[in-house]
Coordinates of C-alpha atoms and ligand atoms in Angstrom, one line a residue:
X5 CA -22.2 -6.7 28.8
X6 CA -21.1 -3.1 29.1
X7 CA -22.1 -2.3 25.5
X8 CA -21.7 -3.2 21.9
X9 CA -18.9 -2.3 19.5
X10 CA -19.5 -3.0 15.8
X11 CA -16.5 -3.2 13.6
X12 CA -17.2 -2.9 9.9
X13 CA -14.6 -4.8 7.9
X14 CA -12.6 -7.9 8.9
X15 CA -9.4 -7.1 7.1
X16 CA -6.1 -6.4 8.9
X17 CA -7.3 -3.3 10.7
X18 CA -10.7 -4.7 11.6
X19 CA -9.3 -7.9 13.1
X20 CA -6.7 -5.9 15.1
X21 CA -9.4 -3.5 16.3
X22 CA -11.6 -6.4 17.4
X23 CA -8.8 -8.1 19.3
X24 CA -7.7 -4.8 20.9
X25 CA -11.2 -3.9 21.9
X26 CA -11.9 -7.4 23.4
X27 CA -8.6 -7.4 25.3
X28 CA -9.3 -3.9 26.7
X29 CA -12.8 -4.6 27.7
X30 CA -13.7 -8.2 28.0
X31 CA -17.3 -7.3 29.0
X32 CA -18.1 -5.5 25.8
X33 CA -19.9 -7.3 23.0
X34 CA -17.7 -7.1 19.9
X35 CA -19.2 -7.7 16.5
X36 CA -16.9 -8.0 13.5
X37 CA -18.8 -7.7 10.3
X38 CA -17.6 -8.5 6.8
X39 CA -19.3 -8.9 3.4
X40 CA -17.0 -11.8 2.5
X41 CA -17.4 -15.4 3.5
X42 CA -14.0 -15.3 5.3
X43 CA -12.0 -12.8 7.3
X44 CA -8.7 -11.2 6.0
X45 CA -9.0 -12.1 2.4
X46 CA -6.6 -9.3 1.4
X47 CA -4.0 -10.4 4.0
X48 CA -3.6 -13.7 2.0
X49 CA -2.5 -11.7 -1.1
X50 CA 0.1 -9.6 0.7
X51 CA 3.8 -9.9 0.1
X52 CA 3.1 -12.3 -2.8
X53 CA 1.4 -14.7 -0.4
X54 CA 4.1 -14.3 2.3
X55 CA 2.7 -11.2 4.1
X56 CA 5.3 -8.6 4.7
X57 CA 3.7 -7.4 7.9
X58 CA 6.0 -4.7 9.0
X59 CA 9.5 -3.1 8.4
X60 CA 12.5 -2.6 10.6
X61 CA 13.0 0.9 9.2
X62 CA 10.3 3.3 10.2
X63 CA 10.2 7.0 9.3
X64 CA 7.5 9.5 8.6
X65 CA 8.9 9.7 5.1
X66 CA 7.5 6.2 4.5
X67 CA 4.0 7.5 4.7
X68 CA 1.8 10.0 2.9
X69 CA -1.1 11.7 4.7
X70 CA -2.8 15.0 5.5
X71 CA -1.4 14.8 9.0
X72 CA 2.0 13.1 9.3
X73 CA 2.4 14.2 12.9
X74 CA -0.7 12.3 13.8
X75 CA 0.7 9.2 12.1
X76 CA 3.9 9.6 14.0
X77 CA 2.1 9.9 17.4
X78 CA 0.1 6.8 16.5
X79 CA 3.3 4.8 15.8
X80 CA 4.9 5.9 19.0
X81 CA 2.0 4.3 20.9
X82 CA 1.8 1.0 18.9
X83 CA 4.6 0.7 16.3
X84 CA 6.8 -1.9 14.7
X85 CA 8.2 -3.4 17.9
X86 CA 4.7 -3.8 19.4
X87 CA 3.5 -5.4 16.2
X88 CA 6.3 -7.9 16.2
X89 CA 5.6 -8.7 19.9
X90 CA 1.9 -8.9 19.2
X91 CA 2.4 -11.6 16.5
X92 CA 5.2 -13.3 18.5
X93 CA 2.7 -13.7 21.4
X94 CA 0.3 -15.3 18.9
X95 CA 3.0 -17.8 18.0
X96 CA 4.3 -16.1 14.8
X97 CA 8.1 -16.1 14.8
X98 CA 9.4 -13.2 12.6
X99 CA 11.7 -13.7 9.6
X100 CA 13.4 -10.5 8.7
X101 CA 15.0 -10.0 5.2
X102 CA 16.6 -6.7 4.5
X103 CA 14.4 -5.1 7.1
X104 CA 11.2 -6.6 5.7
X105 CA 9.3 -8.8 8.3
X106 CA 7.4 -11.9 7.3
X107 CA 6.2 -14.9 9.4
X108 CA 8.9 -17.5 9.6
X109 CA 6.5 -19.9 7.7
X110 CA 6.6 -17.3 4.8
X111 CA 2.9 -17.8 4.6
X112 CA 0.3 -15.0 4.8
X113 CA -2.1 -17.7 6.0
X114 CA -0.2 -17.9 9.3
X115 CA -1.0 -14.3 10.0
X116 CA -4.6 -14.7 9.2
X117 CA -4.9 -18.0 11.1
X118 CA -3.4 -16.5 14.3
X119 CA -5.8 -13.6 14.1
X120 CA -8.8 -15.9 13.6
X121 CA -7.8 -18.0 16.5
X122 CA -7.3 -15.0 18.8
X123 CA -10.7 -13.6 17.8
X124 CA -12.3 -17.0 18.7
X125 CA -10.4 -17.1 22.0
X126 CA -11.6 -13.7 23.0
X127 CA -15.2 -14.4 22.1
X128 CA -15.5 -11.9 19.3
X129 CA -18.7 -12.5 17.2
X130 CA -17.7 -12.7 13.6
X131 CA -20.5 -12.0 11.2
X132 CA -19.5 -13.0 7.7
X133 CA -21.5 -12.5 4.4
X134 CA -22.8 -9.4 6.2
X135 CA -22.6 -6.5 3.7
X136 CA -23.1 -3.1 5.3
X137 CA -25.0 -0.6 3.2
X138 CA -25.1 2.4 5.6
X139 CA -24.1 3.6 9.0
X140 CA -26.5 6.0 10.8
X141 CA -25.9 7.9 14.1
X142 CA -29.0 7.5 16.2
X143 CA -30.0 7.9 19.8
X144 CA -26.5 8.3 21.2
X145 CA -25.5 5.2 19.3
X146 CA -25.4 3.8 15.8
X147 CA -27.5 1.7 13.5
X148 CA -25.5 -0.4 11.0
X149 CA -27.8 -1.1 8.0
X150 CA -26.8 -4.5 6.5
X151 CA -28.3 -6.1 3.4
X152 CA -30.3 -8.6 5.6
X153 CA -30.9 -6.7 8.8
X154 CA -30.0 -3.7 11.0
X155 CA -27.6 -3.9 13.9
X156 CA -27.5 -1.5 16.8
X157 CA -24.2 -0.6 18.4
X158 CA -22.9 1.8 21.0
X159 CA -19.7 2.3 19.1
X160 CA -18.7 1.8 15.5
X161 CA -15.2 1.3 14.0
X162 CA -15.1 1.7 10.2
X163 CA -12.3 -0.6 8.9
X164 CA -13.7 -1.0 5.4
X165 CA -10.3 -0.5 3.6
X166 CA -10.0 1.7 0.5
X167 CA -10.7 0.9 -3.1
X168 CA -7.5 -1.1 -3.9
X169 CA -8.0 -4.7 -5.0
X170 CA -11.8 -4.5 -4.8
X171 CA -12.1 -8.3 -5.5
X172 CA -11.0 -8.7 -1.9
X173 CA -14.1 -6.9 -0.7
X174 CA -12.9 -3.3 -0.3
X175 CA -15.0 -1.4 -2.8
X176 CA -14.8 2.1 -1.3
X177 CA -18.1 1.9 0.4
X178 CA -16.5 3.1 3.7
X179 CA -15.8 6.5 2.0
X180 CA -19.5 7.0 1.4
X181 CA -20.4 6.0 4.9
X182 CA -17.9 8.5 6.2
X183 CA -19.1 11.2 3.9
X184 CA -22.7 10.7 4.9
X185 CA -21.6 11.1 8.5
X186 CA -20.1 14.5 7.6
X187 CA -16.5 13.5 7.2
X188 CA -14.2 15.0 4.6
X189 CA -12.8 12.4 2.2
X190 CA -9.8 13.2 0.0
X191 CA -10.5 11.7 -3.4
X192 CA -8.7 8.4 -3.4
X193 CA -6.2 7.5 -6.2
X194 CA -4.6 4.1 -6.8
X195 CA -1.2 3.8 -5.3
X196 CA 1.6 1.1 -5.4
X197 CA 0.3 0.4 -8.9
X198 CA 1.8 -0.4 -12.4
X199 CA 1.7 2.4 -15.0
X200 CA 0.5 2.5 -18.6
X201 CA 2.7 4.2 -21.2
X202 CA 1.3 6.2 -24.1
X203 CA 2.7 4.8 -27.4
X204 CA 4.8 2.5 -25.2
X205 CA 8.3 2.9 -26.6
X206 CA 9.7 -0.2 -24.7
X207 CA 6.9 -2.6 -25.6
X208 CA 9.3 -4.8 -27.5
X209 CA 11.1 -5.4 -24.2
X210 CA 7.9 -6.5 -22.3
X211 CA 8.8 -9.2 -19.8
X212 CA 12.2 -7.8 -19.1
X213 CA 13.3 -7.1 -15.4
X214 CA 16.2 -4.8 -15.0
X215 CA 17.9 -2.7 -12.3
X216 CA 17.0 0.9 -13.0
X217 CA 16.1 4.2 -11.4
X218 CA 12.8 5.9 -12.1
X219 CA 11.9 9.5 -11.3
X220 CA 8.9 11.8 -11.7
X221 CA 7.8 15.2 -10.5
X222 CA 4.7 16.4 -8.8
X223 CA 2.7 19.5 -9.5
X224 CA 5.0 21.7 -7.4
X225 CA 8.2 20.5 -9.2
X226 CA 9.2 18.2 -6.3
X227 CA 11.1 15.2 -7.6
X228 CA 10.3 11.6 -6.5
X229 CA 12.8 8.9 -7.4
X230 CA 13.5 5.2 -6.6
X231 CA 15.8 2.5 -7.7
X232 CA 15.5 -1.2 -8.0
X233 CA 14.1 -3.9 -10.2
X234 CA 11.9 -2.3 -12.9
X235 CA 9.7 -4.6 -15.0
X236 CA 8.7 -3.7 -18.5
X237 CA 5.2 -4.8 -19.2
X238 CA 3.1 -5.0 -22.3
X239 CA 1.2 -1.9 -21.1
X240 CA 4.1 0.1 -19.5
X241 CA 6.2 -0.3 -16.4
X242 CA 5.9 -2.0 -13.0
X243 CA 8.0 -3.2 -10.1
X244 CA 8.7 -1.8 -6.7
X245 CA 10.5 1.4 -7.8
X246 CA 7.5 2.2 -10.1
X247 CA 5.1 1.4 -7.2
X248 CA 7.0 3.8 -4.9
X249 CA 6.4 6.8 -7.2
X250 CA 3.0 5.8 -8.6
X251 CA 1.0 7.8 -6.2
X252 CA 2.6 11.0 -7.6
X253 CA 1.8 10.0 -11.1
X254 CA -1.8 9.0 -10.2
X255 CA -2.3 12.4 -8.6
X256 CA -1.1 14.2 -11.6
X257 CA -3.3 12.2 -13.9
X258 CA -6.3 12.8 -11.6
X259 CA -5.5 16.5 -11.8
X260 CA -5.5 16.2 -15.6
X261 CA -1.8 17.1 -15.7
X262 CA 0.7 15.5 -18.0
X263 CA 2.7 12.7 -16.3
X264 CA 6.1 11.5 -17.2
X265 CA 8.5 9.0 -15.7
X266 CA 12.2 9.2 -16.6
X267 CA 14.1 5.9 -16.5
X268 CA 17.8 5.5 -16.1
X269 CA 18.7 2.0 -17.2
X270 CA 22.3 2.3 -16.0
X271 CA 22.1 4.3 -12.8
X272 CA 25.4 3.2 -11.5
X273 CA 27.4 4.6 -14.5
X274 CA 27.9 8.2 -15.3
X275 CA 27.6 9.5 -18.9
X276 CA 31.4 9.6 -19.3
X277 CA 31.7 6.1 -17.9
X278 CA 29.2 4.9 -20.5
X279 CA 31.0 6.6 -23.3
X280 CA 34.4 5.2 -22.3
X281 CA 32.8 1.7 -22.0
X282 CA 31.4 2.1 -25.6
X283 CA 34.8 3.3 -26.8
X284 CA 36.5 0.3 -25.2
X285 CA 34.0 -2.1 -26.8
X286 CA 34.4 -0.5 -30.2
X287 CA 38.2 -0.8 -29.9
X288 CA 37.7 -4.5 -29.4
X289 CA 35.8 -4.7 -32.6
X290 CA 32.3 -4.7 -31.4
X291 CA 30.2 -2.3 -33.4
X292 CA 26.5 -3.1 -33.0
X293 CA 24.4 -2.1 -30.0
X294 CA 23.7 -5.8 -29.3
X295 CA 27.4 -6.7 -29.2
X296 CA 28.4 -3.6 -27.2
X297 CA 25.7 -3.9 -24.5
X298 CA 25.4 -7.7 -24.6
X299 CA 26.8 -8.1 -21.1
X300 CA 24.9 -5.1 -19.7
X301 CA 21.2 -5.3 -20.7
X302 CA 18.8 -8.1 -21.7
X303 CA 18.7 -8.3 -25.5
X304 CA 15.1 -7.3 -25.9
X305 CA 15.9 -4.1 -24.0
X306 CA 18.9 -3.3 -26.2
X307 CA 16.6 -3.7 -29.2
X308 CA 13.9 -1.5 -27.7
X309 CA 16.4 1.2 -26.7
X310 CA 18.3 1.4 -29.9
X311 CA 16.0 0.1 -32.6
X312 CA 18.0 0.3 -35.8
X313 CA 19.7 3.7 -35.5
X314 CA 22.5 3.0 -33.1
X315 CA 25.3 3.8 -35.5
X316 CA 23.9 7.2 -36.3
X317 CA 23.7 8.3 -32.6
X318 CA 25.9 11.1 -31.3
X319 CA 27.4 10.8 -27.9
X320 CA 24.7 12.8 -26.1
X321 CA 21.9 11.0 -27.8
X322 CA 23.5 7.6 -27.0
X323 CA 23.7 8.5 -23.3
X324 CA 20.2 9.8 -23.3
X325 CA 18.9 6.5 -24.8
X326 CA 20.2 4.8 -21.6
X327 CA 20.0 7.3 -18.8
X328 CA 17.1 9.6 -19.8
X329 CA 14.3 7.5 -21.2
X330 CA 11.2 9.6 -21.0
X331 CA 7.9 7.7 -20.7
X332 CA 4.7 9.5 -21.1
X333 CA 2.1 7.9 -18.7
X334 CA -1.4 7.8 -19.9
X335 CA -3.0 6.1 -16.9
X336 CA -2.3 3.8 -14.0
X337 CA -3.5 0.2 -14.1
X338 CA -6.3 1.3 -11.7
X339 CA -7.5 0.2 -8.3
X340 CA -7.9 -3.4 -9.5
X341 CA -4.1 -3.7 -9.8
X342 CA -3.2 -1.3 -6.9
X343 CA -1.9 -2.4 -3.5
X344 CA -3.3 0.6 -1.7
X345 CA -5.3 3.8 -2.0
X346 CA -3.8 7.2 -1.6
X347 CA -6.5 9.6 -0.1
X348 CA -9.4 8.7 2.1
X349 CA -11.0 10.0 5.3
X350 CA -9.1 13.1 6.5
X351 CA -7.2 12.7 9.7
X352 CA -8.0 16.3 10.5
X353 CA -11.5 15.4 11.7
X354 CA -10.2 12.7 14.1
X355 CA -9.5 13.4 17.8
X356 CA -5.8 12.9 18.2
X357 CA -4.8 9.2 18.2
X358 CA -7.9 7.7 19.7
X359 CA -8.9 7.4 16.0
X360 CA -12.3 8.8 17.1
X361 CA -14.3 11.1 14.9
X362 CA -14.4 14.7 16.2
X363 CA -17.8 15.0 14.6
X364 CA -19.5 11.9 16.2
X365 CA -18.6 10.5 19.6
X366 CA -18.4 6.7 19.4
X367 CA -17.4 6.6 15.7
X368 CA -13.9 5.4 15.0
X369 CA -11.8 4.7 11.9
X370 CA -8.8 2.5 11.2
X371 CA -6.7 1.2 8.2
X372 CA -6.7 2.1 4.6
X373 CA -10.1 3.9 4.7
X374 CA -8.1 6.8 6.2
X375 CA -5.9 9.3 4.3
X376 CA -2.7 7.4 5.1
X377 CA -0.8 5.3 2.6
X378 CA 2.7 3.8 3.0
X379 CA 5.4 2.9 0.6
X380 CA 6.1 -0.7 -0.3
X381 CA 7.7 -2.8 2.4
X382 CA 5.2 -3.6 5.1
X383 CA 4.1 0.0 5.8
X384 CA 0.5 -0.3 4.9
X385 CA -0.1 -3.3 7.1
X386 CA 1.8 -1.5 9.9
X387 CA -0.7 1.3 9.6
X388 CA -3.6 -1.1 9.6
X389 CA -2.2 -2.8 12.8
X390 CA -1.4 0.5 14.5
X391 CA -4.7 2.3 13.7
X392 CA -6.7 -0.8 14.4
X393 CA -5.1 -1.4 17.8
X394 CA -5.7 2.3 18.8
X395 CA -9.3 2.4 17.6
X396 CA -10.2 -0.9 19.3
X397 CA -8.6 0.2 22.5
X398 CA -10.3 3.6 22.5
X399 CA -13.7 2.4 21.6
X400 CA -13.6 -0.3 24.4
X401 CA -12.2 2.1 27.0
X402 CA -15.3 4.3 26.5
X403 CA -17.4 1.4 27.5
X404 CA -15.5 0.5 30.7
Ligands
LIG529 C1 -1.8 -7.7 -3.8 C2 -1.5 -6.8 -2.5 C3 -0.4 -7.0 -1.8 C4 -0.1 -6.3 -0.7 N1 1.1 -6.6 0.0 C5 1.3 -5.9 1.1 C6 2.5 -6.2 1.9 O1 3.2 -7.2 1.7 N2 2.7 -5.4 3.0 C7 1.9 -4.4 3.4 O2 2.2 -3.7 4.4 N3 0.8 -4.1 2.7 C8 0.5 -4.8 1.6 N4 -0.6 -4.5 0.9 C9 -1.6 -3.5 1.4 C10 -2.3 -3.9 2.6 O3 -2.8 -5.3 2.4 C11 -3.6 -3.1 2.9 O4 -3.2 -1.7 3.0 C12 -4.2 -3.5 4.2 O5 -4.5 -4.9 4.2 C13 -5.4 -2.7 4.5 O6 -6.1 -3.2 5.6 P1 -7.6 -2.7 5.9 O7 -8.1 -3.6 7.0 O8 -7.6 -1.3 6.2 O9 -8.5 -3.0 4.6 P2 -8.8 -4.4 3.9 O10 -7.8 -5.4 4.1 O11 -9.1 -3.9 2.5 O12 -10.1 -4.9 4.6 C14 -11.3 -4.3 4.5 C15 -12.4 -5.3 4.8 O13 -13.7 -4.6 4.8 C16 -14.6 -5.4 4.2 N5 -15.7 -4.4 3.7 C17 -15.5 -3.3 2.9 N6 -16.6 -2.7 2.7 C18 -17.6 -3.4 3.4 C19 -19.0 -3.3 3.5 N7 -19.7 -2.3 3.0 N8 -19.6 -4.2 4.3 C20 -19.0 -5.3 4.9 N9 -17.7 -5.5 4.7 C21 -17.0 -4.5 4.0 C22 -13.9 -6.1 3.0 O14 -14.6 -7.2 2.6 C23 -12.6 -6.3 3.7 O15 -12.5 -7.6 4.2 C24 -1.0 -5.3 -0.3 C25 -2.2 -5.1 -0.9 C26 -2.5 -5.9 -2.1 C27 -3.8 -5.6 -2.8

């Protein structure tokens, strides 16, 4: 053995780090530790159980971080193409729909299974039900304090995830390990998360899914918008477009700033097109909101938008009711309902793309624990694969 690498967390990034380390240095002892009784529990929940593991379209705009140039460099070393090839070599044929990649089986289980098999093939020691409670730098190596025992390692890779979906095992403990080792952690907020409306004006339309655009502004006045299927929920709004702007809303709320989302329920029509449509409908003898918008919006939404005052609305007010619906957001649905965490360990204290700490030689990070979060569409897993691959390779190279 040329040394021991302990990887804390057997999620997407941890499994990838272990495989990458074992392939780079077959003589190293690789320990993959997880508090759960199985590896990759979160992987099973991804993409509605189908695992959207990467995306054809890759751009720095798809990620938020405190060092986007770092993220770009990482992807140029191991990006989307390398990910597809990696899984292809493990027997997973990609199925691509609108740029979103899934396994051909459309089962997240296929991704987890192939990782599990590869870990076995490479002789990685997987220690399940091993909850880590602290990581200490000691005698040119590390001591990993677990509930039951202490483990010594020459290198450590923290792949503990963020705080999103804590029922899958990621409870944010990695942030405290990093902090205690001197690392800066940018306060994490839930991201890709449904939003809660104050005095929810569209509650009557809960359950409705409709094509709409949503838009919000950050503290500097920069506007973030997205379009697609918006879901009205009992508490507020959800759906992919809402997820895409949710990190901005979460940040404003965390900063104790008012947060508002403006919804346009007919984004493909201009104000004048809407008014001439209404005029045309009225000329055909339709006078109530329900009759006029019957073929445009689901009925509960018409009722929620116009209540009982449709006849008294002037032209501007009528257009506003459709294209300028202002929702005051009181909170997000929290980490329990979030798909990822925005914030985390700053990239600025890592040495370029080795993913190694610049404070402690032999300490590496990968995945969601870092201050990198992607938009919906396979980007967060892509970051987990990329950073896991690089961290595993770098840690193992140091032991060659
Ligand atoms: C419902 C849902 C759907 C999603 N869908 C997609 C999708 O389709 N595409 C996409 O790209 N992204 C998706 N994501 C996001 C993506 O799954 C995550 O960003 C990614 O899995 C993060 O990987 P990770 O390895 O960094 O962390 P995690 O997967 O969270 O893994 C961390 C692991 O560390 C372990 N751990 C944590 N702390 C400790 C400790 N103290 N001791 C021992 N073990 C510990 C945990 O048990 C866990 O197994 C989704 C997320 C959710 C919640």
